[in-house]
CSV table of C-alpha atoms in Angstrom, one decimal:
chain,number,residue,atom,x,y,z
B,25,ASP,CA,-32.3,15.0,-58.2
B,26,GLY,CA,-30.1,17.9,-57.4
B,27,GLY,CA,-28.3,17.9,-54.1
B,28,ILE,CA,-25.2,17.4,-52.0
B,29,THR,CA,-23.7,14.0,-51.3
B,30,GLN,CA,-21.2,13.1,-48.6
B,31,SER,CA,-19.6,9.8,-48.3
B,32,PRO,CA,-19.3,7.7,-46.3
B,33,LYS,CA,-22.0,8.3,-43.7
B,34,TYR,CA,-19.8,6.7,-41.0
B,35,LEU,CA,-16.0,6.6,-41.0
B,36,PHE,CA,-13.6,5.0,-38.6
B,37,ARG,CA,-9.9,5.6,-38.6
B,38,LYS,CA,-6.9,4.8,-36.3
B,39,GLU,CA,-5.2,7.7,-34.6
B,40,GLY,CA,-2.3,9.1,-36.7
B,41,GLN,CA,-3.9,8.3,-40.1
B,42,ASN,CA,-5.0,11.0,-42.5
B,43,VAL,CA,-8.6,10.6,-43.8
B,44,THR,CA,-10.4,12.3,-46.7
B,45,LEU,CA,-14.1,13.1,-46.6
B,46,SER,CA,-15.9,13.4,-49.9
B,47,CYS,CA,-18.4,16.2,-50.8
B,48,GLU,CA,-20.0,16.4,-54.2
B,49,GLN,CA,-22.8,18.7,-55.4
B,50,ASN,CA,-24.7,18.8,-58.7
B,51,LEU,CA,-26.5,22.1,-58.0
B,52,ASN,CA,-24.0,24.2,-60.0
B,53,HIS,CA,-23.2,26.2,-56.9
B,54,ASP,CA,-20.1,28.4,-56.9
B,55,ALA,CA,-19.4,28.3,-53.1
B,56,MET,CA,-18.8,25.3,-50.9
B,57,TYR,CA,-18.2,25.0,-47.2
B,58,TRP,CA,-17.0,22.5,-44.6
B,59,TYR,CA,-18.3,22.7,-41.0
B,60,ARG,CA,-17.5,20.7,-37.9
B,61,GLN,CA,-20.2,20.0,-35.4
B,62,ASP,CA,-19.6,18.9,-31.8
B,63,PRO,CA,-22.3,18.6,-29.2
B,64,GLY,CA,-23.3,22.0,-27.8
B,65,GLN,CA,-20.8,23.8,-30.1
B,66,GLY,CA,-23.0,24.5,-33.0
B,67,LEU,CA,-21.4,24.7,-36.5
B,68,ARG,CA,-17.8,25.8,-36.8
B,69,LEU,CA,-16.4,26.7,-40.2
B,70,ILE,CA,-13.3,24.8,-41.3
B,71,TYR,CA,-12.7,25.9,-44.9
B,72,TYR,CA,-14.7,27.5,-47.7
B,73,SER,CA,-14.3,28.0,-51.4
B,74,GLN,CA,-16.1,30.7,-53.4
B,75,ILE,CA,-14.7,29.6,-56.7
B,76,VAL,CA,-12.8,26.8,-58.3
B,77,ASN,CA,-9.0,26.7,-57.5
B,78,ASP,CA,-9.5,29.1,-54.6
B,79,PHE,CA,-10.3,28.5,-50.9
B,80,GLN,CA,-10.0,30.3,-47.6
B,81,LYS,CA,-9.5,29.2,-44.0
B,82,GLY,CA,-12.4,29.3,-41.6
B,83,ASP,CA,-12.4,29.6,-37.9
B,84,ILE,CA,-10.8,26.2,-37.1
B,85,ALA,CA,-8.6,25.3,-40.2
B,86,GLU,CA,-5.7,23.9,-38.2
B,87,GLY,CA,-5.2,20.2,-38.9
B,88,TYR,CA,-7.4,20.2,-42.0
B,89,SER,CA,-6.7,20.7,-45.7
B,90,VAL,CA,-9.0,21.0,-48.8
B,91,SER,CA,-8.8,21.3,-52.6
B,92,ARG,CA,-11.2,22.7,-55.1
B,93,GLU,CA,-10.1,21.4,-58.5
B,94,LYS,CA,-13.6,21.0,-59.8
B,95,LYS,CA,-16.7,23.1,-59.2
B,96,GLU,CA,-18.8,20.1,-58.0
B,97,SER,CA,-16.2,18.6,-55.6
B,98,PHE,CA,-14.7,19.9,-52.4
B,99,PRO,CA,-12.9,17.1,-50.4
B,100,LEU,CA,-11.7,17.6,-46.9
B,101,THR,CA,-8.6,15.9,-45.5
B,102,VAL,CA,-8.4,15.5,-41.8
B,103,THR,CA,-4.7,15.1,-41.1
B,104,SER,CA,-2.9,13.5,-38.2
B,105,ALA,CA,-2.1,17.1,-36.9
B,106,GLN,CA,-5.8,17.5,-35.9
B,107,LYS,CA,-5.7,16.9,-32.2
B,108,ASN,CA,-9.4,15.9,-31.7
B,109,PRO,CA,-10.8,14.8,-35.1
B,110,THR,CA,-13.8,12.8,-33.8
B,111,ALA,CA,-16.9,14.8,-34.8
B,112,PHE,CA,-19.8,15.2,-37.3
B,113,TYR,CA,-18.7,16.9,-40.5
B,114,LEU,CA,-21.1,18.8,-42.7
B,115,CYS,CA,-20.6,20.0,-46.2
B,116,ALA,CA,-22.7,22.8,-47.7
B,117,SER,CA,-23.0,24.8,-51.0
B,118,ARG,CA,-24.6,28.0,-52.1
B,119,ARG,CA,-24.9,30.2,-55.2
B,120,ARG,CA,-23.0,33.4,-54.9
B,121,GLY,CA,-25.1,36.5,-54.1
B,122,ASP,CA,-26.6,37.9,-51.0
B,123,TYR,CA,-29.7,35.8,-50.7
B,124,ASN,CA,-29.2,32.3,-51.8
B,125,GLU,CA,-30.2,29.3,-49.8
B,126,GLN,CA,-27.3,27.3,-48.4
B,127,PHE,CA,-27.9,23.6,-48.9
B,128,PHE,CA,-26.3,21.0,-46.6
B,129,GLY,CA,-25.2,17.5,-47.2
B,130,PRO,CA,-26.3,14.6,-44.9
B,131,GLY,CA,-23.0,14.7,-43.0
B,132,THR,CA,-20.2,12.2,-42.2
B,133,ARG,CA,-19.5,11.0,-38.7
B,134,LEU,CA,-15.8,10.5,-38.2
B,135,THR,CA,-14.6,8.4,-35.3
B,136,VAL,CA,-10.9,8.2,-34.6
B,137,LEU,CA,-10.0,5.2,-32.5
I,28,GLY,CA,-15.8,36.9,-35.1
I,29,GLU,CA,-18.8,38.1,-33.2
I,30,ASP,CA,-21.3,35.5,-32.2
I,31,VAL,CA,-25.0,34.9,-33.0
I,32,GLU,CA,-26.6,34.0,-29.7
I,33,GLN,CA,-29.3,31.5,-29.0
I,34,SER,CA,-30.5,29.7,-25.9
I,35,LEU,CA,-29.4,26.1,-26.0
I,36,PHE,CA,-32.6,24.3,-24.8
I,37,LEU,CA,-36.4,24.6,-25.0
I,38,SER,CA,-39.0,22.2,-23.8
I,39,VAL,CA,-42.7,22.5,-24.7
I,40,ARG,CA,-45.8,20.4,-24.5
I,41,GLU,CA,-47.4,19.0,-27.7
I,42,GLY,CA,-50.0,21.4,-29.0
I,43,ASP,CA,-48.5,24.5,-27.4
I,44,SER,CA,-46.5,27.2,-29.3
I,45,SER,CA,-42.8,27.2,-29.3
I,46,VAL,CA,-40.8,30.4,-29.5
I,47,ILE,CA,-37.1,30.2,-30.3
I,48,ASN,CA,-35.1,33.4,-29.9
I,49,CYS,CA,-31.9,34.6,-31.5
I,50,THR,CA,-29.7,37.7,-31.2
I,51,TYR,CA,-27.6,38.6,-34.2
I,52,THR,CA,-24.7,40.9,-34.4
I,53,ASP,CA,-24.4,42.8,-37.7
I,54,SER,CA,-27.0,45.6,-38.3
I,55,SER,CA,-26.1,45.5,-42.0
I,56,SER,CA,-27.1,41.8,-42.3
I,57,THR,CA,-29.6,41.6,-45.2
I,58,TYR,CA,-31.1,38.1,-44.7
I,59,LEU,CA,-31.7,36.0,-41.6
I,60,TYR,CA,-32.4,32.3,-41.7
I,61,TRP,CA,-33.8,29.6,-39.6
I,62,TYR,CA,-32.5,26.0,-40.2
I,63,LYS,CA,-33.7,22.7,-38.7
I,64,GLN,CA,-31.5,19.8,-38.0
I,65,GLU,CA,-33.0,16.4,-37.1
I,66,PRO,CA,-30.8,13.8,-35.3
I,67,GLY,CA,-27.8,12.6,-37.4
I,68,ALA,CA,-28.8,14.6,-40.4
I,69,GLY,CA,-27.8,17.8,-42.2
I,70,LEU,CA,-29.5,21.1,-41.9
I,71,GLN,CA,-32.6,22.1,-43.8
I,72,LEU,CA,-33.8,25.6,-44.5
I,73,LEU,CA,-37.1,26.3,-42.7
I,74,THR,CA,-37.6,29.9,-43.6
I,75,TYR,CA,-35.8,33.2,-44.0
I,76,ILE,CA,-36.6,36.9,-43.7
I,77,PHE,CA,-35.3,39.9,-45.5
I,78,SER,CA,-34.1,42.7,-43.2
I,79,ASN,CA,-36.6,45.2,-44.4
I,80,MET,CA,-39.4,43.0,-43.1
I,81,ASP,CA,-40.8,42.9,-39.6
I,82,MET,CA,-42.7,39.6,-39.8
I,83,LYS,CA,-43.1,36.6,-42.1
I,84,GLN,CA,-45.6,33.9,-41.8
I,85,ASP,CA,-45.5,30.5,-43.4
I,86,GLN,CA,-48.1,28.0,-42.3
I,87,ARG,CA,-47.3,27.1,-38.6
I,88,LEU,CA,-44.1,29.2,-38.7
I,89,THR,CA,-43.9,32.9,-37.8
I,90,VAL,CA,-40.7,34.9,-37.9
I,91,LEU,CA,-40.4,38.2,-36.1
I,92,LEU,CA,-37.6,40.6,-36.7
I,93,ASN,CA,-36.7,43.5,-34.5
I,94,LYS,CA,-33.8,45.3,-36.2
I,95,LYS,CA,-33.4,47.9,-33.5
I,96,ASP,CA,-32.6,45.2,-31.0
I,97,LYS,CA,-31.1,42.8,-33.6
I,98,HIS,CA,-33.5,40.2,-32.3
I,99,LEU,CA,-35.0,37.4,-34.3
I,100,SER,CA,-37.6,34.9,-33.2
I,101,LEU,CA,-39.2,31.8,-34.7
I,102,ARG,CA,-42.7,30.8,-33.4
I,103,ILE,CA,-44.0,27.3,-34.2
I,104,ALA,CA,-47.7,27.0,-33.6
I,105,ASP,CA,-49.3,23.8,-32.5
I,106,THR,CA,-45.9,22.1,-31.9
I,107,GLN,CA,-45.8,18.4,-32.7
I,108,THR,CA,-43.4,15.7,-31.7
I,109,GLY,CA,-42.0,15.8,-35.2
I,110,ASP,CA,-40.8,19.3,-34.5
I,111,SER,CA,-38.3,18.0,-32.0
I,112,ALA,CA,-34.9,19.0,-33.5
I,113,ILE,CA,-32.1,21.5,-33.2
I,114,TYR,CA,-33.0,24.9,-34.7
I,115,PHE,CA,-30.2,27.3,-35.9
I,116,CYS,CA,-30.5,30.9,-36.8
I,117,ALA,CA,-28.0,32.4,-39.2
I,118,GLU,CA,-27.2,35.8,-40.6
I,119,SER,CA,-26.0,36.7,-44.1
I,120,ARG,CA,-23.4,39.3,-44.6
I,121,GLY,CA,-23.2,39.5,-48.4
I,122,ASN,CA,-20.9,36.9,-50.0
I,123,THR,CA,-19.1,35.9,-46.8
I,124,PRO,CA,-20.1,32.6,-45.2
I,125,LEU,CA,-23.3,32.6,-43.1
I,126,VAL,CA,-22.8,33.1,-39.4
I,127,PHE,CA,-24.7,30.5,-37.4
I,128,GLY,CA,-25.8,30.4,-33.8
I,129,LYS,CA,-25.0,27.4,-31.6
I,130,GLY,CA,-28.5,26.0,-32.1
I,131,THR,CA,-31.5,25.5,-29.8
I,132,ARG,CA,-32.6,22.0,-29.0
I,133,LEU,CA,-36.4,21.8,-29.0
I,134,SER,CA,-37.9,18.9,-27.1
I,135,VAL,CA,-41.6,18.3,-27.5
I,136,ILE,CA,-43.3,16.4,-24.7
I,137,ALA,CA,-46.4,14.3,-25.6
């Protein structure tokens, strides 16, 4: 089955530690995205990548980093510089072009203790 | 960037129709989308409409588009408890990332 996987579903970390969230897709999509979701805030774009080895900052990139070494993978690192990292993180992917459905992964809930 | 606006909450009785409204920002947007998010899950595409259309119907779902007012609505007929979720509208501006509204939480009362 084609789709997007995010692991783990739930993640707990101590304050001050970096943590990397995994996102893998087997849809052969060019573009991949990371969003953060907080209650009542909707989706906020952290980083996106339109092509391998290239990525752009979204609206709230501070305290996060990404890499796109492979087409199917777009890991997100939440660094200790992110002041309030506890949130629900969603990864998405999409074929390039004006209309193409954007598919979402199931999300990772990160809790920093 | 400019925001896509949605009301945050809607409550309806089971069997009634639900209407979720959205105001988008870019008159050159070519596609507009409705996504559904169930608790603790990712978003799933419900339906979309191309900007040269006024209406699109898909079973219980009807999408209306008013380009002049940049207003989009999603009507769910015969709303069921399983329709309780957060609904997001989003606009497409070419190859740039989709712009999402903050979501409308629909509560269906049995």
